[in-house]
Short mmCIF file of C-alpha atoms (C1' of nucleotides) in Angstrom, two decimals:
data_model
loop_
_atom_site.label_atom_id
_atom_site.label_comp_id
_atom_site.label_asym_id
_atom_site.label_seq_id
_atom_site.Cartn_x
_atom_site.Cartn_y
_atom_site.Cartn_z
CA UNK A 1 -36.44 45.20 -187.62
CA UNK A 2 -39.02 48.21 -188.27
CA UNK A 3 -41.49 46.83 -190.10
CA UNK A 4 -43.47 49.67 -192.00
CA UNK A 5 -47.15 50.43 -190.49
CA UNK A 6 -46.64 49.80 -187.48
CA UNK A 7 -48.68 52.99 -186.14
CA UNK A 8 -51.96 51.71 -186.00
CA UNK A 9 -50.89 48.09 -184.75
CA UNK A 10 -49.42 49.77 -181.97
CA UNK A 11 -52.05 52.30 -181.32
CA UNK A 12 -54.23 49.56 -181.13
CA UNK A 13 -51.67 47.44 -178.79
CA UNK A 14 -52.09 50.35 -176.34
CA UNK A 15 -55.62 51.18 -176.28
CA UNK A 16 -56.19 47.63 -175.66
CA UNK A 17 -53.01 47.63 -172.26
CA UNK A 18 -54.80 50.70 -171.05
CA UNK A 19 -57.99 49.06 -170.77
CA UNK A 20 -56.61 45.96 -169.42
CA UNK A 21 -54.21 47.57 -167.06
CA UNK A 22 -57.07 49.73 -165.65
CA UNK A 23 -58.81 46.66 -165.19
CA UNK A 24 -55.56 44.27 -163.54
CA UNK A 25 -56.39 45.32 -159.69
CA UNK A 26 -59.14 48.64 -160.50
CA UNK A 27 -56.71 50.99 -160.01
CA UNK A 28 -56.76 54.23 -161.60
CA UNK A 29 -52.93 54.44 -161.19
CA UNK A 30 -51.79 53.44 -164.19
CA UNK A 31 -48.32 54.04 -165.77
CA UNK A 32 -47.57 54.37 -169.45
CA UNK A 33 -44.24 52.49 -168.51
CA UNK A 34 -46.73 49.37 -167.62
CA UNK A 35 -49.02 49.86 -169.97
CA UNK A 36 -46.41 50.05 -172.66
CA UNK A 37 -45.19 46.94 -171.38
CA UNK A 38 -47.98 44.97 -171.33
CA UNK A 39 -48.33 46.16 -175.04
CA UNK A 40 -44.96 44.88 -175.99
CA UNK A 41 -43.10 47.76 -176.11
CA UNK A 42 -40.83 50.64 -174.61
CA UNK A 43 -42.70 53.67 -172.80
CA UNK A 44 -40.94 55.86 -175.16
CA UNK A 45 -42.74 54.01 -178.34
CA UNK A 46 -46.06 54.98 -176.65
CA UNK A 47 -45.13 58.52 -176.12
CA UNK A 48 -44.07 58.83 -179.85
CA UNK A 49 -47.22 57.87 -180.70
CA UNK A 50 -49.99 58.99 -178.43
CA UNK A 51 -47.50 62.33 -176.84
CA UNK A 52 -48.93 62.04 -173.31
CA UNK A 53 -50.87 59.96 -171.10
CA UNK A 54 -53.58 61.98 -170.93
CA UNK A 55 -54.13 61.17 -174.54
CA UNK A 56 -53.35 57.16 -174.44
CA UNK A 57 -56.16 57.39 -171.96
CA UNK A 58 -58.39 59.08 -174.19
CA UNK A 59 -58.02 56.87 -177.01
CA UNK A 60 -59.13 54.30 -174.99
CA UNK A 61 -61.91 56.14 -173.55
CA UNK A 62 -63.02 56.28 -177.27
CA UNK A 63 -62.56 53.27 -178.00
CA UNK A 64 -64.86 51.99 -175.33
CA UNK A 65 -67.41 54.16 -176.42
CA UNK A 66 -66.98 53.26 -179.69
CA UNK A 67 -67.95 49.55 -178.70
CA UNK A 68 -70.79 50.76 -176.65
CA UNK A 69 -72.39 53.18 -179.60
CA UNK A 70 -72.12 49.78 -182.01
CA UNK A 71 -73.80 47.79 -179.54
CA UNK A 72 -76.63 50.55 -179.38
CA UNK A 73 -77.24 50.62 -182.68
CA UNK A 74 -76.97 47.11 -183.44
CA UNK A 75 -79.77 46.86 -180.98
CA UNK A 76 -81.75 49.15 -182.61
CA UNK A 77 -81.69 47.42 -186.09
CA UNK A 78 -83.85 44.48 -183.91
CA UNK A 79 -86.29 47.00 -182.62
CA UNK A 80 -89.64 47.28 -184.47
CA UNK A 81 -91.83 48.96 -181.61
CA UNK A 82 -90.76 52.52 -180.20
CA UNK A 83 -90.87 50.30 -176.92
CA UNK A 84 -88.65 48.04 -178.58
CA UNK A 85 -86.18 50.89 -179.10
CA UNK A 86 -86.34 52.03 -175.54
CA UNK A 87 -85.75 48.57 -173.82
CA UNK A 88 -82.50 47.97 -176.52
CA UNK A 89 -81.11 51.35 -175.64
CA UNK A 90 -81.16 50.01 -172.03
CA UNK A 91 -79.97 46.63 -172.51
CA UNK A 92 -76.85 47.77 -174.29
CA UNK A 93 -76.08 50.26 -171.41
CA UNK A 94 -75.93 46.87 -169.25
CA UNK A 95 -74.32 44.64 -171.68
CA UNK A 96 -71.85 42.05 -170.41
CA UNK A 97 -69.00 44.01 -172.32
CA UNK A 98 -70.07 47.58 -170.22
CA UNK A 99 -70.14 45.27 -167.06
CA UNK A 100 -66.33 44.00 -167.12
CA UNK A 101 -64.14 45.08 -164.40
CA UNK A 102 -61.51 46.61 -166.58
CA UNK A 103 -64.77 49.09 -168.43
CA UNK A 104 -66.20 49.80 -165.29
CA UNK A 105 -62.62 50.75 -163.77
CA UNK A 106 -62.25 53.10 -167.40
CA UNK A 107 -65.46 54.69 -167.14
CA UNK A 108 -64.62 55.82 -163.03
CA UNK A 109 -60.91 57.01 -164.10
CA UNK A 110 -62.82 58.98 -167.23
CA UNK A 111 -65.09 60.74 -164.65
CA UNK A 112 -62.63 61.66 -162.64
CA UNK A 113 -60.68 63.33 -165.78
CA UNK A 114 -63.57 64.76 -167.16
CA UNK A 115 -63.40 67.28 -164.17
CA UNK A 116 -60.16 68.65 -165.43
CA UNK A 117 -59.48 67.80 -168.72
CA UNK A 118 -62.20 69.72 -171.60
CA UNK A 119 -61.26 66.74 -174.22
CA UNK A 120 -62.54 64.13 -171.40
CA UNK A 121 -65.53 66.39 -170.83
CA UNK A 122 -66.48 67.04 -174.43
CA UNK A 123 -66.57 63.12 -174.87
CA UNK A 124 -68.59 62.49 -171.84
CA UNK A 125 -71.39 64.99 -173.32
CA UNK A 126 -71.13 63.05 -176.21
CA UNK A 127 -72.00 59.95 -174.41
CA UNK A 128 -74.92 61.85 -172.53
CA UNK A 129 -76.12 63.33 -175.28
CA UNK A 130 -76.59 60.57 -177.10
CA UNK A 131 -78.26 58.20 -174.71
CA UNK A 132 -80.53 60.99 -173.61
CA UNK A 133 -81.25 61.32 -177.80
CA UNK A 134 -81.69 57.87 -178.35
CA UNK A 135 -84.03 57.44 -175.15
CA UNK A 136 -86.28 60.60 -176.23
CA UNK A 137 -86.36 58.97 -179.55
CA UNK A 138 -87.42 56.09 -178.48
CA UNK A 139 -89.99 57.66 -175.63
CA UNK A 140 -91.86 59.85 -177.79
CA UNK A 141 -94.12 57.98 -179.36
CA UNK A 142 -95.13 56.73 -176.33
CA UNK A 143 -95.79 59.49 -173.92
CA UNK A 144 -95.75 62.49 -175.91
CA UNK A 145 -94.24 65.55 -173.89
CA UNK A 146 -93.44 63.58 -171.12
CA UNK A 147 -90.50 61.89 -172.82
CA UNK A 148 -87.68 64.65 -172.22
CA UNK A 149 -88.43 64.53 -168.35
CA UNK A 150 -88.36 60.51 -168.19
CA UNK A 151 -85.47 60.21 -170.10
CA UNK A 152 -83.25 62.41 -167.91
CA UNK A 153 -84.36 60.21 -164.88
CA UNK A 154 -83.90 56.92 -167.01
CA UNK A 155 -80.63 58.13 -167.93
CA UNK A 156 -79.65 59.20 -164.47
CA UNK A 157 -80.75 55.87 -163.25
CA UNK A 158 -78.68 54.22 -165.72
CA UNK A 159 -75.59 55.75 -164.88
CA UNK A 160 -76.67 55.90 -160.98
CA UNK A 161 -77.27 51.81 -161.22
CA UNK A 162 -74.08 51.19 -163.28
CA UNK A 163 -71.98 53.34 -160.34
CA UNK A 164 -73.55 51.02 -157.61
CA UNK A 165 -72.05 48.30 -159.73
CA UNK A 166 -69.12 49.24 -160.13
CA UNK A 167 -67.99 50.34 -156.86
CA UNK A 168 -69.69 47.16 -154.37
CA UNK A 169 -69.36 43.75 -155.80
CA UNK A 170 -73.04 44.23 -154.45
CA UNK A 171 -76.24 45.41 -155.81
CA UNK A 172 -77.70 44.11 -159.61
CA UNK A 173 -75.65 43.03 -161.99
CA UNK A 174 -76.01 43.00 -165.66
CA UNK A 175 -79.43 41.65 -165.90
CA UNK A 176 -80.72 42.84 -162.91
CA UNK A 177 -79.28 46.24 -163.30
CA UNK A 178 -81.90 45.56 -166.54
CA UNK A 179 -84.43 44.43 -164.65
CA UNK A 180 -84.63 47.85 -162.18
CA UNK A 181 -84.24 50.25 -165.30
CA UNK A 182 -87.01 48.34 -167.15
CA UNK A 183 -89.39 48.31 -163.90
CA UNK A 184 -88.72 52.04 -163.48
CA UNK A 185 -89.77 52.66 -167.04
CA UNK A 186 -92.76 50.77 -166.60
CA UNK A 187 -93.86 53.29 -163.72
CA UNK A 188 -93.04 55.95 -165.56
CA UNK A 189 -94.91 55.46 -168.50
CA UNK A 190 -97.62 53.83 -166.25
CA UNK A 191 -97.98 57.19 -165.03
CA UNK A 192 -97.50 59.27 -167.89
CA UNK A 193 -100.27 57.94 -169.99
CA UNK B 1 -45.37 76.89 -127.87
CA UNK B 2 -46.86 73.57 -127.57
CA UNK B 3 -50.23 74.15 -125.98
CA UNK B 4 -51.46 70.30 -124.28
CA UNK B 5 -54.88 68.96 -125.97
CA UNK B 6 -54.21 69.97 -129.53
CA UNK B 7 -54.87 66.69 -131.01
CA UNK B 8 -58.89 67.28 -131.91
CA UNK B 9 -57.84 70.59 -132.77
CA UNK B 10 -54.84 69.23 -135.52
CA UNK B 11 -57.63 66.64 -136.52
CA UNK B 12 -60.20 68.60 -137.05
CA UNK B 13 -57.85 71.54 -138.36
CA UNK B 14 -56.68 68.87 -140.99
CA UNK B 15 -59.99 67.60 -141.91
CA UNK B 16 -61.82 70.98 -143.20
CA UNK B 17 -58.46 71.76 -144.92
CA UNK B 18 -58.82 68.36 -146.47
CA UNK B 19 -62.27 69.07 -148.05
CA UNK B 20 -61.75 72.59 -148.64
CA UNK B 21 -58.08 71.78 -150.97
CA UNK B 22 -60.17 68.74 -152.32
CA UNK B 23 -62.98 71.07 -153.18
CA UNK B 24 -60.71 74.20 -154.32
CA UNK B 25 -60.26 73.50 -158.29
CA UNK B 26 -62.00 70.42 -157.73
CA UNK B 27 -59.02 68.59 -158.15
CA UNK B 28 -57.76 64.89 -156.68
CA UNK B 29 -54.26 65.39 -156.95
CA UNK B 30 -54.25 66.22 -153.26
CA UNK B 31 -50.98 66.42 -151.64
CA UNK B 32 -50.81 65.82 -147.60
CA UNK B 33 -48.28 68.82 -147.92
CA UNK B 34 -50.89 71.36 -149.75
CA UNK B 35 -53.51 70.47 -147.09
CA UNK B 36 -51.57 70.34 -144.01
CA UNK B 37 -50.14 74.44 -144.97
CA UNK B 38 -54.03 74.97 -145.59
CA UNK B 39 -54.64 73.71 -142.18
CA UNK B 40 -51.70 76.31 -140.74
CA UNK B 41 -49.08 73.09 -139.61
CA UNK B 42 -46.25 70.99 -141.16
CA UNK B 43 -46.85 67.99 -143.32
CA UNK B 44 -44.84 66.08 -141.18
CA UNK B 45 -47.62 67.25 -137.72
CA UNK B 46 -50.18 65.71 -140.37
CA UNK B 47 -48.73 62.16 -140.82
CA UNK B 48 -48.12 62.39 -137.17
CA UNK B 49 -51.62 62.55 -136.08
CA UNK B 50 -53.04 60.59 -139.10
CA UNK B 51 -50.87 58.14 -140.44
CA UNK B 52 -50.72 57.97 -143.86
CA UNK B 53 -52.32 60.22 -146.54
CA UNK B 54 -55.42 57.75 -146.84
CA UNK B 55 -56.33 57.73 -143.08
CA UNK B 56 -56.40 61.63 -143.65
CA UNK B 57 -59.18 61.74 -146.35
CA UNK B 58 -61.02 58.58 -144.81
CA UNK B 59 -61.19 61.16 -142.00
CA UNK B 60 -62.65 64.06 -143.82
CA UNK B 61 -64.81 61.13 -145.75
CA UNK B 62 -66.42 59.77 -142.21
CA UNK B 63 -66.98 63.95 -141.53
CA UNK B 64 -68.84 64.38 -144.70
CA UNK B 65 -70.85 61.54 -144.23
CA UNK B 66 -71.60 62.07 -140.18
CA UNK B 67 -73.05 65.60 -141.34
CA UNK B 68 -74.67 64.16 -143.95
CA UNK B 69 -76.00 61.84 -141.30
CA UNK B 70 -77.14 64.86 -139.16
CA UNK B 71 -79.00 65.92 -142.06
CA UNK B 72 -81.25 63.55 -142.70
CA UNK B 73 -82.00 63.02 -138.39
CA UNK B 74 -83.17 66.47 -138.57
CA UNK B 75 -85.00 66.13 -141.35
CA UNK B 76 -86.32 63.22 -140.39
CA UNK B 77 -88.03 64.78 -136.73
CA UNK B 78 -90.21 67.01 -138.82
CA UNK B 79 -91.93 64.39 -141.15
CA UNK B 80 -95.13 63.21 -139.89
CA UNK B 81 -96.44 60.98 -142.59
CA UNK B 82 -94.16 58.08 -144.09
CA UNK B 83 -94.28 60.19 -147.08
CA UNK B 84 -92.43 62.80 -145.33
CA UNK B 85 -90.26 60.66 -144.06
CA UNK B 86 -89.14 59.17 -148.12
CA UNK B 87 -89.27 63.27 -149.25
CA UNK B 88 -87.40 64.26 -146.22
CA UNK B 89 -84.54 61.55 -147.27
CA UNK B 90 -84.59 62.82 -150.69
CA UNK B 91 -83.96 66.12 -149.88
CA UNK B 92 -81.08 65.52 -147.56
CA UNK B 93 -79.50 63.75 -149.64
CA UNK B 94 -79.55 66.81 -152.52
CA UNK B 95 -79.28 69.56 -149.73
CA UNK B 96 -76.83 72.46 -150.49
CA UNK B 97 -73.93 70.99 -148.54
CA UNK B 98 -74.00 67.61 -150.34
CA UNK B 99 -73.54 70.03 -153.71
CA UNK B 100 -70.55 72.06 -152.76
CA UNK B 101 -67.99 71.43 -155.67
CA UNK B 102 -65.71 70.41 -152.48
CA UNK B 103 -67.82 67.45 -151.46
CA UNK B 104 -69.05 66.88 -154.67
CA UNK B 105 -64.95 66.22 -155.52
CA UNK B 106 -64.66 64.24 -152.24
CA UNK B 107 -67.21 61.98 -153.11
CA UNK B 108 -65.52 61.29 -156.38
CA UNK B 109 -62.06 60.44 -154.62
CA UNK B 110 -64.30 58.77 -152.01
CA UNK B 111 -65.62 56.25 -154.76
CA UNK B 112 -62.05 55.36 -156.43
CA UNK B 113 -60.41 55.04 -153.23
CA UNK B 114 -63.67 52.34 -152.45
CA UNK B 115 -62.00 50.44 -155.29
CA UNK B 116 -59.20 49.75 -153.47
CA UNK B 117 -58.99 50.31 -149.78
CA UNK B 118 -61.23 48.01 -147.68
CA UNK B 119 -61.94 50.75 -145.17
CA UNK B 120 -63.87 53.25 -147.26
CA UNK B 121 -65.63 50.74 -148.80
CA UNK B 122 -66.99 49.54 -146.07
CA UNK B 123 -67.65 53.48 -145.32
CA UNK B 124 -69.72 53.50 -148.34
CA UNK B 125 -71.46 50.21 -147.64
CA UNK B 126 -72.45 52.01 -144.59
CA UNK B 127 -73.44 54.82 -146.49
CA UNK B 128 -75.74 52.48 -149.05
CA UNK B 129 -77.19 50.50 -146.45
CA UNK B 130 -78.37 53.82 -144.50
CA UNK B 131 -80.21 54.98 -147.44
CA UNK B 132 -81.77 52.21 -148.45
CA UNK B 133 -82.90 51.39 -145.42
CA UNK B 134 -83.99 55.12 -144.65
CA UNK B 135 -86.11 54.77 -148.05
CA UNK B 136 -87.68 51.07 -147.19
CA UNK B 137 -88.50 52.25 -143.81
CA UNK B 138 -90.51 55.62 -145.10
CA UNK B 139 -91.92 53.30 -148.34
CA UNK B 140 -93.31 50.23 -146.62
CA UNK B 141 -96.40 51.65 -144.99
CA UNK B 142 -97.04 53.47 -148.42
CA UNK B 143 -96.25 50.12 -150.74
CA UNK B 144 -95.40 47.34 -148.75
CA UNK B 145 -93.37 44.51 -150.03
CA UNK B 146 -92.51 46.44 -153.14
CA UNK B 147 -91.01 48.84 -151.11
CA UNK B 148 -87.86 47.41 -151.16
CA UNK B 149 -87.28 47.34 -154.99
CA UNK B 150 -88.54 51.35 -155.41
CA UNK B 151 -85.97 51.65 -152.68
CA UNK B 152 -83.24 50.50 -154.57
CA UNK B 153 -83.80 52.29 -157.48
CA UNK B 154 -85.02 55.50 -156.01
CA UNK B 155 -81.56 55.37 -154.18
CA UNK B 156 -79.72 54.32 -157.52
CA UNK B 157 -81.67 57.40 -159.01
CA UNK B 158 -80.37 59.49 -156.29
CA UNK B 159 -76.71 58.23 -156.85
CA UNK B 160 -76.91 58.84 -160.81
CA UNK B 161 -78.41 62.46 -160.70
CA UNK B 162 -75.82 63.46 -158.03
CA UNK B 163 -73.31 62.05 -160.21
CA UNK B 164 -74.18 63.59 -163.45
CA UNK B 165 -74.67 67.14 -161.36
CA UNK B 166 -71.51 66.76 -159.75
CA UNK B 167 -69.64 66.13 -163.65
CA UNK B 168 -71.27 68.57 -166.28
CA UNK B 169 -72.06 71.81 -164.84
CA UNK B 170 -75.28 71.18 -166.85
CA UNK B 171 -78.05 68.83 -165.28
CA UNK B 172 -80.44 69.91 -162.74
CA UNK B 173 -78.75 71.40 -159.48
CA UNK B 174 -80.20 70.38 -156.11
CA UNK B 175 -83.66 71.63 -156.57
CA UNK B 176 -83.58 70.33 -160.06
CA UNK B 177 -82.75 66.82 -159.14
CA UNK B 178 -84.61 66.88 -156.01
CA UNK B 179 -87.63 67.20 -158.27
CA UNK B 180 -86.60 64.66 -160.16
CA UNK B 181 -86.53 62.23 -157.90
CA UNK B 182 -89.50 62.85 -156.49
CA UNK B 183 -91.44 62.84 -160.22
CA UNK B 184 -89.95 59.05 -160.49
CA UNK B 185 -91.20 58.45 -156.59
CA UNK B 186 -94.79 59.67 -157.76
CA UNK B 187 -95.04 57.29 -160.74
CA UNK B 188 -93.45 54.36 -158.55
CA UNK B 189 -95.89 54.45 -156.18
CA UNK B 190 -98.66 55.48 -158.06
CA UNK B 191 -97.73 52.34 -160.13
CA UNK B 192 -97.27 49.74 -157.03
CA UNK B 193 -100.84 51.23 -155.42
"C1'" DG C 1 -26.96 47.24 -208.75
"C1'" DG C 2 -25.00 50.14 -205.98
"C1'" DT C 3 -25.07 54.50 -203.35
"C1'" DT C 4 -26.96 58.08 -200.79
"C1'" DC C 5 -31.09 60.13 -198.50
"C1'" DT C 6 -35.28 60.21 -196.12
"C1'" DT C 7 -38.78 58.31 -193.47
"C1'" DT C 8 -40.47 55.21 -189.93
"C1'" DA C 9 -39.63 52.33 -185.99
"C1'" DT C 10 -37.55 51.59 -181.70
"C1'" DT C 11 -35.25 51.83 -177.28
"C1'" DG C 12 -31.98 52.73 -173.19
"C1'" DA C 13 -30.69 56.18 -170.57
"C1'" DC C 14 -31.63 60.29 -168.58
"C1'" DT C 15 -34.00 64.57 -166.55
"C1'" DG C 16 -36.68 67.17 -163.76
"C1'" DG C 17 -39.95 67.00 -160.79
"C1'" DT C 18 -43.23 65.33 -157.17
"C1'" DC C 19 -44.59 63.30 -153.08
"C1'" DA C 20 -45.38 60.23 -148.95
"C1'" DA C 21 -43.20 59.11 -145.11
"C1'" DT C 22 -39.33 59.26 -141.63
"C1'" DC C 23 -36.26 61.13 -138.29
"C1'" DA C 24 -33.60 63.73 -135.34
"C1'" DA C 25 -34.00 67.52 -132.69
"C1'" DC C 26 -36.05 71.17 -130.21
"C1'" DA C 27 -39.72 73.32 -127.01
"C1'" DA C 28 -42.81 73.47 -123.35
"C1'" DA C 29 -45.96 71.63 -120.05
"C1'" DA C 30 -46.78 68.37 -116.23
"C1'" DT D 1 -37.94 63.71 -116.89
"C1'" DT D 2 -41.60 62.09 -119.19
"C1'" DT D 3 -45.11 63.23 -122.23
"C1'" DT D 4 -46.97 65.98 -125.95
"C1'" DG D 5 -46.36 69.08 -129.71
"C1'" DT D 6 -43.77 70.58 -133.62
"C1'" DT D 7 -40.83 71.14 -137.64
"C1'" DG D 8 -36.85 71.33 -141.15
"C1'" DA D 9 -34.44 68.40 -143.56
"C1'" DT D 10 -34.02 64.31 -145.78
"C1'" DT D 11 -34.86 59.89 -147.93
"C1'" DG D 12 -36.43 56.80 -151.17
"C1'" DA D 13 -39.31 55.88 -154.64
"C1'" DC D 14 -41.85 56.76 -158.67
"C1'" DC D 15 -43.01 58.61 -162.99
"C1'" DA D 16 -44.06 61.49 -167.31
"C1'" DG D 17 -41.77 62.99 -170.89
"C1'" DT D 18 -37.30 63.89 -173.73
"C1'" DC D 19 -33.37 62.72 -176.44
"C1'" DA D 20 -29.74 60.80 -178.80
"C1'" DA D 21 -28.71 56.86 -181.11
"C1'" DT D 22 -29.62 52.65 -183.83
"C1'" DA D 23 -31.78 50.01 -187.43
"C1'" DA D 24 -34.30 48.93 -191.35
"C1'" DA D 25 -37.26 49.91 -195.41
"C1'" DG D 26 -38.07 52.30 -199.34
"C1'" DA D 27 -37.01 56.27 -202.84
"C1'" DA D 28 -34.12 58.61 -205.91
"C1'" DC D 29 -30.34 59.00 -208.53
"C1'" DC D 30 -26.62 57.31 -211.15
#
DNA sequence: GGTTCTTTATTGACTGGTCAATCAACAAAA
DNA sequence: TTTTGTTGATTGACCAGTCAATAAAGAACC
């Protein structure tokens, strides 16, 4: 029964397994027989259409990134100060969608592949460039030539805070992961201006 | 020619090779077979002394950390001032041995395998809880009760940089992100004070 | 409207390889 | 002869990726 147009359906199907498989239990150790299965389907269907695991995985990766970088900007839409713009680029770093077990799990296993694989790598710069960008942006205004320097430590706490998350059930979630960045920022430009 | 008392030797043996194949193309695809011919013996020697593959790198793990550990006692005898004592933390925890691309790599492993085995996260609980409580301890005199909170970001700070050095080649290197840190330490305090 | 052809969808079975862990056996020291 | 050290060989499992085969949907041609 091959319905026509199935491609991006099941494309789809497995971005969506991967990211829920990664999640099921945090482990990294995911098969493309399970994910395939969890998308309906035969392991060799998701080789036809991604070729390797490697690239299922990145599709995913995209995917989440995606999410994140319309989250972002729908933030920024609601921003009318250059403060304004700072505090929604953090807020979207910590949103509730960033802070699910299954993105969390994603965003560890893409780490670990960025060391080896350039595709992984090139995406991850992508990400950092763009926070870093949209935090200088947003800093600028506000403390001048300072704004490079404190968005590199913003960023790093960002990513630093989200790790700490991740890995102990401990330490701030969501909104208090917020509540940290935006106190940090606070001393910085405290001390900038 | 079994020789009596080789058991620390074997352990130890196994441990440096552990890093060292961790740390040599930075990969995590580790095999107990690749590090026990690094460390001159049989695979089979390894599991004999250790167990299971885990046990193995939760060794090398607790090493890592103890001389980590070491690092911040001795820096710790030559601060005077509390301020010292928060710099001299810092530093440690950025010092040339924390940035070799083998425990850089171990570290990564060391956080997924805190996802699912009980006993290295409770390693890295231990970890946590030493540096925060090495911060609080250097920041109260300086801020008091918001000594705490800097703490916990100055240690999610530290986490963040280390990760985003340890990822892209690009970011600042140990000097770089030990000056980093202490820029956001500046404005924290100058902000609580 | 039927017949062939091509394209897309789909899977079960298989391959080639890897790896952790075990075990039986051997060697030497105490 | 008991304890400690040591390994080659093997087992058992898992898994990514391939392939041949099947099935249907449309296209082209008569």
């Amino acid at each position: 029964m091959p319905k026509l147009g199935m491609e991006p359906i099941r494309r789809a199907a497995l971005v969506k397994a991967t990211i829920e498989e990664i999640g099921a239990e945090g482990s990294l150790e995911v098969t493309v027989a399970r994910i395939a299965k969890r998308a309906g389907m035969s392991s060799a269907l998701a080789h036809h259409y991604f070729g390797s695991k490697d690239e299922i995985f990145l599709a995913a990766m995209r995917h989440i990134l995606s999410v994140y970088g319309a989250e972002v900007r729908g933030a920024l839409v609601m921003a009318k100060s250059p403060r304004d713009r700072v505090e929604a680029v953090i807020r979207a770093g910590f949103s509730e969608s960033n802070f699910r077990p299954a993105t969390i799990a994603a965003w560890l296993h893409f780490y670990v592949l960025a060391q080896k694989s350039p595709a992984a790598a090139r995406l991850l710069a992508v990400y950092q460039g763009r926070l870093r960008s949209n935090l200088v942006h947003g800093l600028r205004p506000i403390c001048g030539t300072a704004a490079p320097g404190i968005a590199d430590r913003i960023a790093a706490l960002i990513d630093g805070l989200y790790l700490r998350t991740g890995l102990s059930g401990a330490g701030p979630r969501g909104p208090g992961a917020t509540a940290d960045v935006l106190l940090a920022l606070e001393a910085e430009i405290n001390n900038a201006t």
